[in-house]
Coordinates of C-alpha atoms in Angstrom, one line a residue:
G26 CA 55.2 109.3 101.3
W27 CA 54.7 105.7 102.4
L28 CA 50.9 106.0 102.2
G29 CA 51.1 106.8 98.5
V30 CA 53.4 103.8 97.9
L31 CA 51.1 101.5 99.8
G32 CA 48.0 102.8 98.0
A33 CA 49.7 102.3 94.6
L34 CA 50.8 98.8 95.4
A35 CA 47.4 97.9 96.8
S36 CA 45.6 99.2 93.7
V37 CA 48.0 97.2 91.5
G38 CA 47.4 94.1 93.5
I39 CA 43.7 94.4 93.3
A40 CA 43.9 95.0 89.6
L41 CA 46.1 91.9 89.0
Y42 CA 43.8 89.8 91.2
L43 CA 40.7 90.9 89.3
L44 CA 42.5 90.3 86.0
R45 CA 43.4 86.8 87.1
R46 CA 39.8 86.0 88.1
I47 CA 38.4 87.4 84.9
R48 CA 40.9 85.4 82.8
R49 CA 40.1 82.2 84.6
W50 CA 36.3 82.8 84.4
A51 CA 36.6 83.5 80.6
E52 CA 38.7 80.3 80.0
R53 CA 36.2 78.1 82.0
R54 CA 33.2 79.8 80.4
F55 CA 34.4 79.3 76.9
A56 CA 35.7 75.8 77.6
A57 CA 32.2 74.8 78.8
M58 CA 30.6 76.3 75.7
S59 CA 33.1 75.0 73.2
P60 CA 32.6 71.6 71.5
L61 CA 36.4 71.3 70.8
R62 CA 37.0 68.7 73.5
S63 CA 34.3 66.5 72.0
G64 CA 36.0 66.4 68.6
V65 CA 33.1 67.9 66.6
A66 CA 34.4 71.5 66.3
T67 CA 33.8 73.5 63.2
N68 CA 36.4 75.8 61.7
L69 CA 34.3 78.8 62.8
R70 CA 34.3 77.6 66.4
R71 CA 38.1 76.9 66.2
A72 CA 38.7 80.4 64.8
L73 CA 36.5 82.1 67.5
D74 CA 38.3 80.0 70.2
A75 CA 41.7 81.2 68.8
L76 CA 40.5 84.9 68.8
L77 CA 39.3 84.7 72.4
T78 CA 42.6 83.0 73.4
L79 CA 44.5 85.9 71.8
L80 CA 42.5 88.5 73.7
V81 CA 42.7 86.6 77.0
K82 CA 46.4 86.0 76.8
M83 CA 47.2 89.5 75.6
A84 CA 45.1 91.8 77.8
P85 CA 46.6 91.2 81.3
Y86 CA 50.1 92.6 80.5
P87 CA 49.3 96.1 79.2
I88 CA 46.4 96.4 81.7
A89 CA 48.7 95.6 84.6
V90 CA 51.4 98.1 83.4
A91 CA 48.8 100.8 82.8
T92 CA 47.2 100.2 86.2
F93 CA 50.6 100.4 87.9
F94 CA 51.7 103.6 86.4
A95 CA 48.2 105.1 86.6
S96 CA 48.0 104.3 90.3
A97 CA 51.5 105.7 90.8
A98 CA 50.6 108.9 89.0
V99 CA 47.5 109.3 91.2
F100 CA 49.6 109.2 94.3
D101 CA 52.3 111.5 92.7
L102 CA 54.9 108.8 92.6
V103 CA 55.8 109.3 88.9
P104 CA 57.9 112.4 88.2
P105 CA 57.7 113.9 84.7
R106 CA 61.1 112.5 83.9
L107 CA 59.8 108.9 84.2
E108 CA 57.0 109.4 81.6
P109 CA 59.2 108.0 78.7
L110 CA 59.8 104.9 80.8
W111 CA 56.1 104.5 81.4
Q112 CA 55.4 104.8 77.6
A113 CA 58.1 102.3 76.8
A114 CA 56.9 99.8 79.4
L115 CA 53.3 100.1 78.0
F116 CA 54.5 99.6 74.4
I117 CA 56.7 96.6 75.4
S118 CA 53.9 95.0 77.4
V119 CA 51.5 95.3 74.4
L120 CA 54.1 93.6 72.1
Y121 CA 54.9 90.9 74.6
G122 CA 51.2 90.1 75.3
F123 CA 50.4 90.2 71.6
T124 CA 53.2 87.8 70.8
R125 CA 52.1 85.3 73.5
G126 CA 48.5 85.7 72.4
V127 CA 49.2 85.0 68.8
S128 CA 51.4 82.0 69.6
S129 CA 48.8 80.5 72.0
A130 CA 45.9 81.2 69.5
V131 CA 47.6 79.7 66.4
L132 CA 49.6 76.8 68.0
S133 CA 47.3 76.0 70.9
P134 CA 50.0 73.9 72.7
D135 CA 47.6 72.5 75.3
D136 CA 44.7 71.5 73.0
G137 CA 45.3 69.9 69.6
A138 CA 41.7 70.2 68.6
A139 CA 41.8 74.0 68.7
R140 CA 45.1 74.2 66.7
L141 CA 45.1 76.1 63.4
V142 CA 48.2 74.5 61.9
D143 CA 48.8 70.8 61.2
V144 CA 51.6 70.2 63.6
D145 CA 51.7 67.6 66.4
D146 CA 51.7 68.4 70.1
P147 CA 55.5 68.3 70.8
T148 CA 56.2 70.5 67.9
A149 CA 53.6 73.0 68.9
R150 CA 54.9 73.2 72.5
V151 CA 58.5 73.6 71.3
I152 CA 57.6 76.5 69.0
H153 CA 55.3 78.1 71.5
N154 CA 57.9 78.0 74.3
S155 CA 60.6 79.3 72.0
L156 CA 58.5 82.3 70.9
K157 CA 57.5 82.9 74.5
W158 CA 61.2 83.0 75.7
I159 CA 62.2 85.2 72.7
A160 CA 59.4 87.6 73.5
G161 CA 60.4 87.7 77.1
L162 CA 64.1 88.4 76.3
S163 CA 63.1 91.1 73.8
A164 CA 60.9 92.8 76.4
L165 CA 63.7 92.6 79.0
A166 CA 66.1 94.1 76.5
G167 CA 63.7 96.9 75.6
M168 CA 63.1 97.8 79.3
I169 CA 66.9 97.9 80.0
Q170 CA 67.5 100.1 77.0
A171 CA 64.7 102.4 78.1
I172 CA 66.3 102.7 81.6
E173 CA 69.8 103.2 80.1
K174 CA 68.4 106.0 77.9
L175 CA 66.7 107.6 80.8
L176 CA 69.9 107.5 82.8
F177 CA 72.1 108.7 79.9
A178 CA 74.2 105.5 80.2
P179 CA 77.3 105.2 78.0
V180 CA 77.0 103.6 74.6
I181 CA 79.1 100.6 75.7
F182 CA 76.5 99.6 78.2
T183 CA 73.8 99.7 75.5
M184 CA 76.0 97.7 73.1
A185 CA 76.6 95.1 75.9
T186 CA 72.9 94.8 76.6
V187 CA 72.0 94.4 73.0
S188 CA 74.8 91.8 72.3
V189 CA 73.9 89.7 75.4
T190 CA 70.2 89.7 74.7
T191 CA 70.7 89.0 71.0
L192 CA 73.0 86.1 71.7
A193 CA 70.4 84.8 74.2
V194 CA 67.7 85.0 71.6
C195 CA 69.9 83.0 69.2
V196 CA 70.6 80.4 71.8
V197 CA 66.9 80.0 72.5
A198 CA 66.0 79.7 68.8
A199 CA 68.8 77.2 68.3
V200 CA 67.7 75.1 71.2
G201 CA 64.1 75.2 69.9
L202 CA 65.3 74.1 66.4
L203 CA 67.3 71.2 68.0
L204 CA 64.3 70.0 70.1
E205 CA 61.8 70.2 67.3
R206 CA 61.0 66.7 66.0
R207 CA 58.1 66.6 63.7
S208 CA 56.0 63.4 64.2
T209 CA 54.8 61.4 61.2
D210 CA 52.2 59.4 63.2
P211 CA 48.7 60.5 62.2
E212 CA 47.5 59.8 65.7
E213 CA 49.5 62.8 67.0
F214 CA 47.0 65.1 65.2
V215 CA 44.0 65.6 67.4
G216 CA 40.6 66.7 66.0
P217 CA 38.6 66.0 62.9
V218 CA 40.6 65.1 59.9
D219 CA 38.3 66.7 57.4
E220 CA 38.5 70.2 59.0
R221 CA 40.7 72.7 57.1
R222 CA 44.0 73.7 58.8
F223 CA 47.0 75.7 57.6
T224 CA 49.9 73.7 56.5
L225 CA 53.2 74.6 58.3
S226 CA 55.9 73.3 56.0
L227 CA 58.9 72.9 58.3
G228 CA 60.9 71.6 55.4
W229 CA 61.8 75.1 54.3
V230 CA 61.1 77.1 57.5
K231 CA 63.7 75.2 59.5
P232 CA 66.6 75.8 57.2
L233 CA 65.6 79.5 56.9
A234 CA 65.5 79.7 60.7
W235 CA 69.0 78.1 61.0
I236 CA 70.4 80.6 58.4
T237 CA 68.9 83.5 60.3
V238 CA 70.3 82.3 63.6
A239 CA 73.8 81.8 62.0
V240 CA 73.8 85.2 60.3
V241 CA 72.7 87.0 63.5
M242 CA 75.1 85.2 65.8
G243 CA 78.0 85.7 63.3
A244 CA 77.2 89.5 63.0
V245 CA 77.2 89.9 66.8
L246 CA 80.4 87.9 67.3
L247 CA 82.2 89.8 64.6
G248 CA 81.3 93.1 66.2
Y249 CA 78.3 94.1 64.0
I250 CA 76.0 94.2 67.0
P251 CA 73.4 96.7 65.6
L252 CA 73.1 94.7 62.4
G253 CA 72.6 91.4 64.3
A254 CA 70.0 93.0 66.6
Y255 CA 68.2 94.6 63.6
I256 CA 67.9 91.3 61.7
A257 CA 66.8 89.3 64.8
G258 CA 64.2 91.9 65.8
R259 CA 62.7 92.2 62.3
A260 CA 62.6 88.4 61.8
F261 CA 60.8 88.0 65.1
V262 CA 58.3 90.7 64.2
S263 CA 57.7 89.1 60.8
V264 CA 56.9 85.7 62.4
V265 CA 54.3 87.4 64.6
I266 CA 52.8 89.3 61.7
V267 CA 52.5 86.1 59.7
G268 CA 50.8 84.3 62.6
F269 CA 48.3 87.0 63.2
A270 CA 47.5 87.3 59.4
G271 CA 47.0 83.6 59.3
L272 CA 44.5 83.8 62.2
L273 CA 42.5 86.5 60.5
I274 CA 42.4 84.7 57.2
F275 CA 41.3 81.5 58.9
L276 CA 38.6 83.4 60.7
V277 CA 37.3 85.1 57.5
D278 CA 37.3 81.8 55.6
A279 CA 35.5 80.0 58.4
A280 CA 32.9 82.8 58.9
F281 CA 31.9 82.9 55.2
A282 CA 32.1 79.2 54.8
E283 CA 29.6 78.6 57.6
G284 CA 27.4 81.8 57.2
F285 CA 27.1 81.8 53.4
S286 CA 27.4 78.1 52.5
A287 CA 24.4 76.4 51.0
E288 CA 25.2 73.2 53.0
T289 CA 24.8 74.8 56.5
R290 CA 21.6 75.8 58.3
R291 CA 22.9 79.4 58.8
G292 CA 23.6 79.8 55.1
R293 CA 20.1 78.6 54.1
N294 CA 18.5 80.8 56.7
M295 CA 20.4 83.9 55.4
A296 CA 19.5 83.0 51.8
R297 CA 15.9 82.8 52.9
V298 CA 16.1 86.2 54.6
L299 CA 17.8 87.9 51.7
G300 CA 15.6 86.2 49.1
L301 CA 18.4 84.6 47.2
E302 CA 19.1 81.1 46.1
P303 CA 21.4 79.2 48.5
R304 CA 23.7 78.4 45.6
R305 CA 24.0 82.1 44.6
L306 CA 24.5 83.2 48.2
D307 CA 27.3 80.6 48.5
L308 CA 29.0 82.1 45.4
I309 CA 28.7 85.6 46.8
G310 CA 30.2 84.5 50.1
T311 CA 33.1 82.9 48.3
M312 CA 33.8 86.0 46.3
L313 CA 33.7 88.2 49.4
S314 CA 35.9 85.8 51.3
G315 CA 38.4 85.9 48.4
I316 CA 38.4 89.7 48.3
L317 CA 39.0 89.9 52.1
R318 CA 41.7 87.3 51.9
L319 CA 43.4 89.4 49.2
V320 CA 43.2 92.5 51.3
L321 CA 44.6 90.7 54.4
I322 CA 47.5 89.2 52.4
A323 CA 48.3 92.6 50.9
S324 CA 48.2 94.3 54.3
A325 CA 50.3 91.6 55.8
A326 CA 52.9 92.0 53.0
L327 CA 53.0 95.8 53.7
L328 CA 53.5 95.1 57.4
L329 CA 56.2 92.6 56.6
I330 CA 58.1 95.1 54.5
A331 CA 57.7 98.0 56.9
P332 CA 59.8 96.6 59.8
W333 CA 62.7 96.0 57.4
D334 CA 62.6 99.7 56.3
I335 CA 62.7 98.8 52.6
R336 CA 62.1 101.6 50.2
A337 CA 62.3 100.8 46.5
N338 CA 63.5 104.3 45.5
A339 CA 66.3 104.3 48.1
V340 CA 67.4 100.8 47.1
N341 CA 67.5 101.7 43.4
T342 CA 69.4 104.9 44.2
R343 CA 72.0 103.2 46.2
L344 CA 72.4 100.4 43.7
E345 CA 72.6 102.9 40.8
D346 CA 75.3 104.8 42.7
I347 CA 77.4 101.6 42.7
F348 CA 76.4 100.1 39.4
Y349 CA 75.6 102.6 36.7
G350 CA 73.8 100.0 34.8
L351 CA 74.0 98.5 31.3
R352 CA 72.9 100.7 28.5
I353 CA 71.5 99.0 25.3
G354 CA 70.4 101.7 22.8
D355 CA 67.8 103.9 24.6
I356 CA 67.3 101.3 27.4
R357 CA 69.3 101.6 30.6
L358 CA 69.2 98.5 32.8
S359 CA 70.3 98.8 36.4
V360 CA 70.7 96.2 39.1
G361 CA 67.8 97.7 41.0
D362 CA 65.4 97.7 38.0
F363 CA 66.4 94.1 37.1
G364 CA 65.9 92.9 40.7
L365 CA 62.5 94.6 41.0
A366 CA 61.4 93.2 37.6
V367 CA 62.3 89.7 38.7
F368 CA 60.4 90.3 42.0
I369 CA 57.3 91.5 40.0
L370 CA 57.6 88.5 37.8
V371 CA 57.8 86.0 40.6
I372 CA 55.0 87.7 42.7
G373 CA 52.8 88.0 39.6
L374 CA 53.2 84.3 38.6
V375 CA 52.5 83.2 42.2
A376 CA 49.5 85.4 42.5
T377 CA 48.2 84.2 39.1
R378 CA 48.5 80.6 40.2
M379 CA 46.8 81.3 43.5
I380 CA 43.9 83.2 41.9
R381 CA 43.5 80.4 39.3
N382 CA 43.4 77.7 41.9
W383 CA 40.9 79.8 43.9
L384 CA 38.6 80.1 40.8
E385 CA 38.9 76.4 39.9
N386 CA 38.4 75.0 43.4
Q387 CA 36.0 77.5 45.1
V388 CA 34.3 80.0 42.8
L389 CA 33.6 78.3 39.5
P390 CA 32.3 75.0 41.1
R391 CA 29.6 77.1 42.8
T392 CA 28.3 78.4 39.5
R393 CA 26.0 76.7 37.0
L394 CA 28.8 76.5 34.4
D395 CA 29.7 73.0 33.1
V396 CA 33.1 71.5 33.7
G397 CA 34.5 72.4 30.2
L398 CA 33.5 76.0 30.4
R399 CA 34.9 76.3 33.9
N400 CA 38.2 75.0 32.7
S401 CA 38.2 77.4 29.7
V402 CA 37.5 80.4 31.9
A403 CA 40.2 79.5 34.5
T404 CA 42.8 78.7 31.7
V405 CA 42.1 81.9 29.8
L406 CA 42.3 84.1 33.0
G407 CA 45.5 82.3 34.0
Y408 CA 47.2 83.1 30.7
C409 CA 45.9 86.7 30.9
G410 CA 47.5 87.0 34.3
I411 CA 50.8 85.7 32.9
V412 CA 50.7 88.2 30.0
L413 CA 50.0 91.1 32.4
T414 CA 52.8 90.0 34.6
L415 CA 55.3 89.9 31.7
V416 CA 54.1 93.4 30.6
F417 CA 54.7 94.9 34.0
S418 CA 58.1 93.2 34.3
L419 CA 59.1 94.6 30.9
Y420 CA 57.8 98.0 31.8
Q421 CA 59.9 98.0 35.0
L422 CA 63.0 97.2 32.9
G423 CA 62.2 100.3 30.8
I424 CA 61.4 98.3 27.6
D425 CA 58.8 100.0 25.5
L426 CA 56.3 97.5 24.0
R427 CA 56.7 99.3 20.7
N428 CA 60.3 98.2 20.7
L429 CA 59.3 94.6 20.6
A430 CA 59.1 94.6 16.8
L431 CA 62.7 93.3 16.8
V432 CA 61.7 90.4 19.0
A433 CA 58.7 89.7 16.8
G434 CA 61.0 89.7 13.8
A435 CA 63.3 87.3 15.5
L436 CA 60.3 85.1 16.3
S437 CA 59.2 85.1 12.7
V438 CA 62.6 83.9 11.6
G439 CA 62.5 81.2 14.2
I440 CA 59.1 80.2 13.0
G441 CA 60.5 79.8 9.6
F442 CA 63.2 77.6 10.9
G443 CA 61.2 75.1 12.9
L444 CA 58.8 76.8 15.3
Q445 CA 55.8 76.3 13.1
A446 CA 54.5 73.3 15.1
I447 CA 54.7 75.2 18.4
V448 CA 52.9 78.3 17.1
S449 CA 50.3 76.1 15.4
N450 CA 49.6 74.2 18.6
F451 CA 49.4 77.5 20.5
V452 CA 46.9 79.0 18.1
S453 CA 45.0 75.7 18.0
G454 CA 44.8 75.7 21.8
L455 CA 43.3 79.2 21.8
I456 CA 40.7 78.1 19.3
L457 CA 39.8 75.1 21.5
L458 CA 39.4 77.2 24.6
A459 CA 37.4 79.8 22.7
E460 CA 35.2 77.7 20.4
R461 CA 35.0 74.8 22.7
P462 CA 34.4 71.9 20.3
I463 CA 36.1 69.7 22.8
R464 CA 35.6 70.3 26.5
V465 CA 37.1 68.8 29.7
G466 CA 35.1 65.7 30.6
D467 CA 34.2 64.8 26.9
T468 CA 34.8 61.3 25.6
I469 CA 36.6 61.6 22.3
A470 CA 38.4 59.4 19.8
V471 CA 41.3 60.8 17.7
K472 CA 44.1 59.1 15.8
G473 CA 43.1 55.7 17.1
E474 CA 43.1 56.9 20.8
E475 CA 39.9 57.1 22.8
G476 CA 39.5 58.4 26.3
L477 CA 38.3 61.1 28.6
V478 CA 39.6 64.7 28.2
R479 CA 41.3 65.7 31.5
R480 CA 43.0 69.0 30.7
I481 CA 43.3 71.4 27.8
S482 CA 46.2 73.8 27.6
V483 CA 47.5 76.0 24.9
R484 CA 50.0 73.4 23.6
S485 CA 48.4 70.0 24.1
T486 CA 45.4 68.1 25.5
E487 CA 45.6 65.3 28.0
I488 CA 43.4 62.3 27.4
S489 CA 42.9 59.5 30.0
T490 CA 42.2 56.1 28.4
G491 CA 40.4 53.2 29.9
D492 CA 43.6 51.4 30.9
R493 CA 44.5 54.5 33.1
A494 CA 47.1 55.7 30.6
T495 CA 47.5 59.4 29.7
V496 CA 47.8 60.3 26.1
I497 CA 49.2 63.8 25.2
V498 CA 47.6 64.9 21.9
P499 CA 48.9 68.1 20.2
N500 CA 46.2 70.7 19.7
T501 CA 46.8 70.8 16.0
D502 CA 45.6 67.2 15.6
L503 CA 42.3 68.1 17.4
I504 CA 41.7 71.0 15.0
T505 CA 42.9 69.5 11.7
S506 CA 42.0 65.8 12.1
V507 CA 38.6 64.1 12.3
V508 CA 37.7 63.8 16.0
T509 CA 34.8 61.7 17.3
N510 CA 33.3 63.5 20.3
R511 CA 30.8 61.1 21.9
T512 CA 29.5 63.6 24.4
H513 CA 29.6 66.9 22.4
S514 CA 25.9 67.7 22.6
D515 CA 25.1 65.7 25.7
L516 CA 26.4 62.8 27.8
S517 CA 23.9 60.2 26.6
G518 CA 24.9 57.3 24.3
R519 CA 23.4 54.2 22.6
L520 CA 23.9 50.7 23.8
I521 CA 23.5 47.7 21.5
I522 CA 23.3 44.3 23.1
P523 CA 23.0 41.3 20.6
V524 CA 21.3 38.2 21.9
T525 CA 21.1 34.8 20.1
V526 CA 18.7 32.2 21.3
P527 CA 17.9 28.7 19.9
V528 CA 15.5 28.3 17.0
D529 CA 12.8 26.6 19.1
A530 CA 12.7 29.5 21.6
D531 CA 9.5 31.7 21.9
A532 CA 10.4 35.0 20.2
D533 CA 7.7 37.0 22.0
V534 CA 8.9 35.8 25.4
V535 CA 12.5 36.8 24.5
R536 CA 11.4 40.2 23.4
D537 CA 9.4 40.8 26.6
L538 CA 12.3 39.6 28.8
L539 CA 14.7 41.9 27.1
L540 CA 12.4 44.9 27.5
E541 CA 11.7 44.1 31.1
A542 CA 15.5 43.9 31.8
A543 CA 16.1 47.3 30.1
K544 CA 13.2 49.0 31.8
S545 CA 14.2 47.8 35.3
R546 CA 17.8 49.0 34.9
R547 CA 18.8 52.4 36.4
G548 CA 20.9 54.7 34.2
L549 CA 18.9 54.0 31.0
M550 CA 16.7 56.8 29.6
R551 CA 13.0 56.3 29.2
D552 CA 12.8 58.7 26.2
P553 CA 13.6 57.3 23.7
P554 CA 12.4 54.0 25.2
P555 CA 14.3 50.7 24.9
R556 CA 13.5 48.7 21.7
V557 CA 14.1 45.1 20.7
Y558 CA 14.7 44.2 17.1
F559 CA 14.5 40.7 15.5
T560 CA 17.4 41.0 13.1
K561 CA 17.7 37.7 11.2
F562 CA 17.4 33.9 11.2
D563 CA 20.4 31.6 10.8
K564 CA 21.4 28.1 11.6
E565 CA 22.8 29.0 15.0
G566 CA 19.5 30.5 16.2
L567 CA 17.3 33.6 16.4
N568 CA 19.2 36.9 16.5
F569 CA 17.9 39.8 18.6
E570 CA 19.3 43.3 19.3
L571 CA 18.4 45.3 22.4
R572 CA 18.9 49.0 21.8
C573 CA 18.7 51.5 24.5
V574 CA 20.2 54.9 25.5
V575 CA 22.3 55.3 28.6
A576 CA 22.1 58.7 30.4
N577 CA 25.8 59.0 31.0
L578 CA 28.2 57.5 28.5
N579 CA 30.9 57.3 31.1
D580 CA 28.8 54.6 32.8
S581 CA 28.1 52.7 29.6
L582 CA 30.4 49.8 30.3
T583 CA 29.1 49.2 33.8
T584 CA 25.5 49.5 32.7
K585 CA 26.1 47.1 29.8
S586 CA 27.7 44.5 32.1
D587 CA 24.9 44.7 34.6
L588 CA 22.3 44.5 31.9
N589 CA 24.0 41.3 30.4
F590 CA 23.9 39.7 33.9
D591 CA 20.2 40.5 34.2
I592 CA 19.3 39.2 30.7
L593 CA 21.2 36.0 31.3
R594 CA 19.4 35.4 34.6
R595 CA 15.9 36.1 33.2
L596 CA 16.5 33.8 30.2
R597 CA 17.7 30.9 32.4
E598 CA 14.7 31.4 34.7
K599 CA 12.4 30.8 31.6
G600 CA 14.5 27.8 30.5
I601 CA 15.9 29.6 27.4
D602 CA 19.6 29.1 26.6
I603 CA 21.9 31.5 24.9
A604 CA 23.0 30.1 21.5
C605 CA 26.7 30.3 20.8
T606 CA 28.6 29.9 17.5
P607 CA 30.5 26.6 17.3
P608 CA 34.3 27.0 17.5
T609 CA 34.7 25.6 14.0
A610 CA 32.3 28.1 12.5
A611 CA 33.9 31.0 14.5
A612 CA 37.3 30.0 13.2
A613 CA 36.0 29.7 9.6
S614 CA 34.3 33.1 9.8

């Protein structure tokens, strides 16, 4: 009776009151502990703040629904027929709370310092409000459909509910897209600039969102209501999955970067406890972070495919029913196989590029390998990934690798007609990467060009000259021509500085001054030590040569210039002038 109703309502009110107090206490407590407001937040603190925000924003809705129906069940107010409604309400409350929690955690519309994506405050608020309204409309539509199903309502009512809520979702999304104005002012971004954030490229997201809205609205208006609702619901779920996956990836990267990094106190303490070198622990943490990132991306991809109900076998079967495929000898190519092969090719190339960038930027720099060997390893693994991707794509097309003899024969004919240079450069590039006579960072001279090796590929090598020009040298020239590698064995190099003083100058004083200038200059090696040679007498004066070895040949020009300044200053302090060749004599010579 009424006593049961009042008891249920009272229990729900008490539960909601306690939830509100707990939520406010958690927000105040974490705000007092968090350094985000002071602008010195780390990525780990930002990730933990986002995770707590997700839990705090998500928990009240399913707890409130569960409390309401549990209290009603205790007082016998829920008949067995209403149990499906209770289950639907609980499921919808979880989805609604999870959506609001993910949006608040990733976008953080009220605190730019805690934001995980690089968008300004107005953009974050617009996207968050749009997702909140869409989640609310979806929850309302779900509850109405659950009630209609419970009451055995006619299909026309269900179609009307679905069409109205789907159009409302399209209107909310369109308004959000119209209100979104991305700011280009760097002052709009709050928080440390050097902290890592996810890049939200609205350049391609916005057109894709407009296309989705147009397709959904067109489907509903043309009478394809289930199709429009299907696309809208799956697109919305995909956005939430991507946001949650991004939050987890950010949390994993931040945790390993701070807990295993050799540059943080926690990382050094953990290395001391485990008995490892901080550098090696940093490498282990990077590898584990990459593996977990790969697992999260693969899981997110599976979750993205699942809502769309995509099954490769079903798709291939339906396509084969329509298109019987093109048969070439023993090979039968269907539309489904060709599309799946292209999909494998694209995904494989993208994954190969991501893995190569991860190796080049995060894993290999933490090893003791030199720059040249790191470039060779990353390049070789990148080409191995490309070859494996091509093999899997051909296998999906049903092409047996043993049948590639025809292709090899065609290539041999092509080589005979003009592809010799390309194949020669390709083989030379493989030799350079394997034998490593020239490495990235070496200073070389070939065919009259001298500069620093920036990149070695299988076709050519990029050399950066002193005037900031880039010279593309075919790999064949580096294998078949005479190449001067000034830093092949080490980075050291010899400096020769000629000095001519008047005939009446004291030779011993000049020698001592040159040696003092060389010994006081940083960047010059002590073994072998600098030496001064008295080369010859002539009518212009006494000729000396200061010979020394610079530790890094890339700094030779700067070291030589500073050394010349120092020598000139020391000689003038002693009253010794620098003898110069007369213009007439220079012209005659």
